PDB file of C-alpha atoms in Angstrom:
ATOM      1  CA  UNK A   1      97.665 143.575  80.641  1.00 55.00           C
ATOM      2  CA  UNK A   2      97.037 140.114  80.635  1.00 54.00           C
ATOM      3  CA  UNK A   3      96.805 139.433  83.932  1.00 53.00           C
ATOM      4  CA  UNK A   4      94.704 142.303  84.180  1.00 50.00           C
ATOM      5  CA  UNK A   5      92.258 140.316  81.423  1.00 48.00           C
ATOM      6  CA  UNK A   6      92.695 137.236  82.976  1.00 49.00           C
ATOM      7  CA  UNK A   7      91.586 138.716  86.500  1.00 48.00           C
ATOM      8  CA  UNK A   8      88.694 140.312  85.367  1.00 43.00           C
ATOM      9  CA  UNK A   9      87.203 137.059  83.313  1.00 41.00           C
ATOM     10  CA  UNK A  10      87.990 135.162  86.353  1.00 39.00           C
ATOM     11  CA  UNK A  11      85.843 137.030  87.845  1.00 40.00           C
ATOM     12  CA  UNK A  12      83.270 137.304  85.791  1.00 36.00           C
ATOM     13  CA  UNK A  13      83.187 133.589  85.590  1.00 37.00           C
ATOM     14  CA  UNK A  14      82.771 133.296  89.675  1.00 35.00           C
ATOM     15  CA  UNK A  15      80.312 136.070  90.214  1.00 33.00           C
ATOM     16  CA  UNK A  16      77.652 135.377  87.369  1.00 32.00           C
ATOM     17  CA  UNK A  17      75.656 132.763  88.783  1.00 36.00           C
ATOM     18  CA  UNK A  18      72.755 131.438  86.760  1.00 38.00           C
ATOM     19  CA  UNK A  19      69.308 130.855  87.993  1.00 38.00           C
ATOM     20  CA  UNK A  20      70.114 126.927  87.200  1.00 36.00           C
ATOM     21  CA  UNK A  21      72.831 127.162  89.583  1.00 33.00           C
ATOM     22  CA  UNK A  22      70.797 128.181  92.720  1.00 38.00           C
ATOM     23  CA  UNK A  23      67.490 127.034  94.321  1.00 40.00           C
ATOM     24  CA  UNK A  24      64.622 128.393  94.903  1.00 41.00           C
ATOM     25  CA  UNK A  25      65.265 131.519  97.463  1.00 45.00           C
ATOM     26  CA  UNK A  26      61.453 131.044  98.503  1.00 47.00           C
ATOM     27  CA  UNK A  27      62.371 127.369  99.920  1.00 45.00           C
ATOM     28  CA  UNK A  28      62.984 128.936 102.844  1.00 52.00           C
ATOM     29  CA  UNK A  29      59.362 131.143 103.188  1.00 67.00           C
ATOM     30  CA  UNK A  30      56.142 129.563 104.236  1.00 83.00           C
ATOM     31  CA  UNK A  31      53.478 129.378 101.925  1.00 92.00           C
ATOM     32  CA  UNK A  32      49.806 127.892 101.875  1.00 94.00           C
ATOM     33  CA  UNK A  33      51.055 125.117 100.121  1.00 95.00           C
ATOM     34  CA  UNK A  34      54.113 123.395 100.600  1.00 94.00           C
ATOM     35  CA  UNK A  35      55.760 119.694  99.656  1.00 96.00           C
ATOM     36  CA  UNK A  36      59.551 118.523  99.926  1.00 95.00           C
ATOM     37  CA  UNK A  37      61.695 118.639  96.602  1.00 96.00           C
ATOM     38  CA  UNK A  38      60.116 114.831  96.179  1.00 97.00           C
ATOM     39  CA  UNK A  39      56.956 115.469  96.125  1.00 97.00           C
ATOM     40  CA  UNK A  40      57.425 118.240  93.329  1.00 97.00           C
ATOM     41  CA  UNK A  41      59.973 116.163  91.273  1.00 97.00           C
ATOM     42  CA  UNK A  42      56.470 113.670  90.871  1.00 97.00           C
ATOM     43  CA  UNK A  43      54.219 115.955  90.345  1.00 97.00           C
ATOM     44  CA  UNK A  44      56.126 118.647  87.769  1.00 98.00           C
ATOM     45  CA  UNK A  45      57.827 117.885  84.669  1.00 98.00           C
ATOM     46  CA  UNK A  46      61.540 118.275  84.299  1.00 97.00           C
ATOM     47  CA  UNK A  47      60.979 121.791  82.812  1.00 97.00           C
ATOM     48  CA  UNK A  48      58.512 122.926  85.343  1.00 98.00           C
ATOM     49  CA  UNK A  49      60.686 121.445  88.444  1.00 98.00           C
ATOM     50  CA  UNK A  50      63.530 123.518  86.701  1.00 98.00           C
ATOM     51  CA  UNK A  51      61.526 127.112  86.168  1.00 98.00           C
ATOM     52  CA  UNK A  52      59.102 126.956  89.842  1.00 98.00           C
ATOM     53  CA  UNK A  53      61.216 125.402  91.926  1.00 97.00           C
ATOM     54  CA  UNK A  54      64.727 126.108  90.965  1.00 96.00           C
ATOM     55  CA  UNK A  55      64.090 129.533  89.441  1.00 94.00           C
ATOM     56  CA  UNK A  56      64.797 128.519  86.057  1.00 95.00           C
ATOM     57  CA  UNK A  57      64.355 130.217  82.868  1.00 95.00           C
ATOM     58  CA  UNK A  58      62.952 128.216  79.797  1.00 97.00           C
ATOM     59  CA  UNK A  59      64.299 129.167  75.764  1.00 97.00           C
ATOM     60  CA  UNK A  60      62.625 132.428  74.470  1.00 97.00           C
ATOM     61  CA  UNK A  61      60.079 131.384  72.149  1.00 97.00           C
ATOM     62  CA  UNK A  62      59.396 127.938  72.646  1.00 97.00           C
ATOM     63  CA  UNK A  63      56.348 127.962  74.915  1.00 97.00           C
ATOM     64  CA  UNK A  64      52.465 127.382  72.789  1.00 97.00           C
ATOM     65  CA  UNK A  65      51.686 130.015  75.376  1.00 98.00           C
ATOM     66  CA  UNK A  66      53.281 132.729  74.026  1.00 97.00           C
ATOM     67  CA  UNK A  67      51.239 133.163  70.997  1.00 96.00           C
ATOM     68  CA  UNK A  68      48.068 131.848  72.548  1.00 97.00           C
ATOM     69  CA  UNK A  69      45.749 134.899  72.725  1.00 95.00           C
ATOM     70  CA  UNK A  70      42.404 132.787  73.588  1.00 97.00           C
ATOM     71  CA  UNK A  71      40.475 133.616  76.198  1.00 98.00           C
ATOM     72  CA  UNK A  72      40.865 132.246  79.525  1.00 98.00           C
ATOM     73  CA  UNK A  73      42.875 132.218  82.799  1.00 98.00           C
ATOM     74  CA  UNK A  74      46.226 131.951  83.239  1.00 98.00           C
ATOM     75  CA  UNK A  75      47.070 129.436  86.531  1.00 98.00           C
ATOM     76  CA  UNK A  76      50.102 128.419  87.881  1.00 98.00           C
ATOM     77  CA  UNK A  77      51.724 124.948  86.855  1.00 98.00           C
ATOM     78  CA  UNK A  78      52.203 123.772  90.421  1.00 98.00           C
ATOM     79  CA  UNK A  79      49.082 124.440  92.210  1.00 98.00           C
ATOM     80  CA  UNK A  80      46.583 125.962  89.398  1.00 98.00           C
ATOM     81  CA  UNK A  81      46.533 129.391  91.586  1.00 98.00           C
ATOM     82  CA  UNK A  82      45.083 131.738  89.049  1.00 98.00           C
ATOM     83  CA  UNK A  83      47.501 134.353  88.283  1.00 98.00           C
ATOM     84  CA  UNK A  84      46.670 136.213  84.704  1.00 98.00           C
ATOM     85  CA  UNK A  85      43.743 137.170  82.443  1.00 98.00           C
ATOM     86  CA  UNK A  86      44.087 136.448  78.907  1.00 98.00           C
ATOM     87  CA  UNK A  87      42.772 140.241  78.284  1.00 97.00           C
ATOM     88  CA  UNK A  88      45.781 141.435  80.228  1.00 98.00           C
ATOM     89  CA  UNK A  89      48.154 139.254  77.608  1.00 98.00           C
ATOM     90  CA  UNK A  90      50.005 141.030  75.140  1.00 97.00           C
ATOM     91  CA  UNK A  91      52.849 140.264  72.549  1.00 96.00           C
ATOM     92  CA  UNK A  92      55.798 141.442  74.026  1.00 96.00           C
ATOM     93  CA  UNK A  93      57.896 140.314  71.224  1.00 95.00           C
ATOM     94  CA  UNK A  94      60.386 138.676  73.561  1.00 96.00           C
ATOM     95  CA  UNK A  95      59.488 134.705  73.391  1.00 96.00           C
ATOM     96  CA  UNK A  96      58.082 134.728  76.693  1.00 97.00           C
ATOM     97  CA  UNK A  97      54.006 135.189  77.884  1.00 98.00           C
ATOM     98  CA  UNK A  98      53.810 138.494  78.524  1.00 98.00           C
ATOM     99  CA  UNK A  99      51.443 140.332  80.583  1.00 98.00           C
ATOM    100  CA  UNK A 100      50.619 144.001  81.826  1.00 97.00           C
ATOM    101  CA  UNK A 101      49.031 142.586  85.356  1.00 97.00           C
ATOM    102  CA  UNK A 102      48.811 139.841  87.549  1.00 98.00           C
ATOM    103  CA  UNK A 103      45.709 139.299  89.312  1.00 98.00           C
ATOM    104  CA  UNK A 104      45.634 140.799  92.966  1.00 96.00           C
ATOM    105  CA  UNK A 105      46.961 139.097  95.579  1.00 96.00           C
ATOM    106  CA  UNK A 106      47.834 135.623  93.797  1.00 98.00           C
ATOM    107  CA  UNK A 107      51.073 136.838  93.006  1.00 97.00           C
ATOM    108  CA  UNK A 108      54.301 137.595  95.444  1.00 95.00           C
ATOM    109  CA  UNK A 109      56.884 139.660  94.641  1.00 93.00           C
ATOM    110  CA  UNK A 110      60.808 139.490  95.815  1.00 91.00           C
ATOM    111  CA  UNK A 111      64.008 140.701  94.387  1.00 87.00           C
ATOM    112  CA  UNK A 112      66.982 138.447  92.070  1.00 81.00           C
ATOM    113  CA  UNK A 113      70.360 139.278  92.074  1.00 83.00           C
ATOM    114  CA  UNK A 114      71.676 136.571  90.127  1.00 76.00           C
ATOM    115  CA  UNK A 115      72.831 138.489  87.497  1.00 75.00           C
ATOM    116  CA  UNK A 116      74.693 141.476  89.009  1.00 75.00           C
ATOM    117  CA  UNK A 117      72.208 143.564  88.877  1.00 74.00           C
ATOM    118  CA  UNK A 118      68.673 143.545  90.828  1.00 80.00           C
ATOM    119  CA  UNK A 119      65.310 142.489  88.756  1.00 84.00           C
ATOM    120  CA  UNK A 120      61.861 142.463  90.139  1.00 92.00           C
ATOM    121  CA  UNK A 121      60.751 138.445  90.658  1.00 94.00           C
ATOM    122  CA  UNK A 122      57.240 136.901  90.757  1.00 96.00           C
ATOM    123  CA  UNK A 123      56.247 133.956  92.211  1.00 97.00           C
ATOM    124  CA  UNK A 124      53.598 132.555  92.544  1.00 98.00           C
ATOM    125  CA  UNK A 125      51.968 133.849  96.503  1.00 97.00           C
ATOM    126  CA  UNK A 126      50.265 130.122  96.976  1.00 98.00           C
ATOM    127  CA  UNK A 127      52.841 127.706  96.583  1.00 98.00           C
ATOM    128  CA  UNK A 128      56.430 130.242  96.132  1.00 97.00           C
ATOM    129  CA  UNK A 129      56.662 129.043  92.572  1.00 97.00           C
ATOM    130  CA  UNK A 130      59.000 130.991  90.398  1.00 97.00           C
ATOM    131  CA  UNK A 131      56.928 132.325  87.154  1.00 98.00           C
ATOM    132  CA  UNK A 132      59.350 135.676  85.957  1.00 96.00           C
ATOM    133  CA  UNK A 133      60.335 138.673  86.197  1.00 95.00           C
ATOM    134  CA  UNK A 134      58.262 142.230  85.876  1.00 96.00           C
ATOM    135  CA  UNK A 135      59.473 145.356  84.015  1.00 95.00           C
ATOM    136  CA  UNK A 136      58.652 148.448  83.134  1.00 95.00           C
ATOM    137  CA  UNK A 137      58.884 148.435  79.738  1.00 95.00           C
ATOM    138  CA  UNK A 138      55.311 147.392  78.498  1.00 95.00           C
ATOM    139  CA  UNK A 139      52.018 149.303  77.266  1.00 95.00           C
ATOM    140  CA  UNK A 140      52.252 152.938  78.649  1.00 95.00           C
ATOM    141  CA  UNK A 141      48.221 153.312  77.458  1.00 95.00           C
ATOM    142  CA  UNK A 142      47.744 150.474  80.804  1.00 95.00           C
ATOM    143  CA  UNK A 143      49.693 149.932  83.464  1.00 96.00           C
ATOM    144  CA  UNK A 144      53.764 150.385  81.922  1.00 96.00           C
ATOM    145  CA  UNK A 145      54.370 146.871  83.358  1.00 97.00           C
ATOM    146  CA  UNK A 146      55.926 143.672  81.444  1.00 97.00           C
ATOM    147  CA  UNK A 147      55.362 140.585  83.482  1.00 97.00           C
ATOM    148  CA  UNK A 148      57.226 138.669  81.469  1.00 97.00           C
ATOM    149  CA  UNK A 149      56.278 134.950  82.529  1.00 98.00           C
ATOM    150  CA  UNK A 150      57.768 131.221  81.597  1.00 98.00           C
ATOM    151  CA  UNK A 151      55.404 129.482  79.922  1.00 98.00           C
ATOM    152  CA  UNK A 152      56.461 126.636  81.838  1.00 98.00           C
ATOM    153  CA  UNK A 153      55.403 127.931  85.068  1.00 98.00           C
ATOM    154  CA  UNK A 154      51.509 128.068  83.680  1.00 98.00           C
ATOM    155  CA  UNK A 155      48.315 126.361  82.161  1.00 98.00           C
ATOM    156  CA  UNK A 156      46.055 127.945  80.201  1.00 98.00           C
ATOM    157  CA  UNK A 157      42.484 127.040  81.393  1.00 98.00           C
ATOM    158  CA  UNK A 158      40.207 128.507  78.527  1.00 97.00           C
ATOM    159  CA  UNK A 159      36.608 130.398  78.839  1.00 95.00           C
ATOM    160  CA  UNK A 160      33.896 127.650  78.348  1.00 85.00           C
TER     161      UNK A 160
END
């Protein structure tokens, strides 16, 4: 029996890769805009280097973004794509921005594996950075969906 336990954690421990443990599988796509690893190390913080371009996840409920309900755009961090409309934001209750659309064709879509299981990843469509994952879990009275978005991974640019 405990070889049995010991066999399985083993392997556990060897098959759950984190997000932090892998880059970016969009490294390998073209997109519109594209720089070496430098180039985004000096232009990103360390967080946003970490969530766009090596699929990262930031802490649940430690982005200002989260609770920010103002009106505006939503752009990515990298290359101020827009990507959300603050009337498509909604409190997910998660710790993450949270919203029911993305706005057409800004926005590419691929699949993660990195936790056994597949999950529906967004990036953003001009430059391949990461941003989240979408779900459908969120308001059935709109679309169903839960793009559930690192705050990290966005700027808020609000309605003059």
């Amino acid at each position: 029996m405990k070889y049995m336990l010991s066999a399985l954690l083993l392997t556990l421990f060897f098959s759950c890769n984190s997000n932090a443990q892998k880059k970016n599988s969009n490294d390998s796509k073209a997109f519109p805009i594209t720089k070496t690893e430098a180039e985004w190390k000096t232009e990103l913080t360390p967080e946003q280097f970490y969530v766009l371009r090596e699929s990262g996840t930031e802490r649940p409920f430690s982005s200002p973004l989260d609770k920010n309900f103002k009106k505006g755009i939503y752009v990515c961090a990298a290359c101020e794509t827009p990507l959300f409309k603050s009337e498509h934001k909604f409190d997910s209750g998660t710790g993450w921005p949270s919203f029911d659309r993305v706005i057409a064709g800004n926005v590419a879509f691929g699949t993660d594996n990195d936790l056994g299981y597949s999950r529906n990843e967004e990036h953003c469509a001009t430059c391949g950075g990461h941003l989240g994952h979408v779900f459908n879990d969120g308001p059935q009275e709109t679309t169903g969906k839960r793009h559930c978005i690192n705050g990290a991974a966005l700027k808020f640019i609000p309605e003059s």
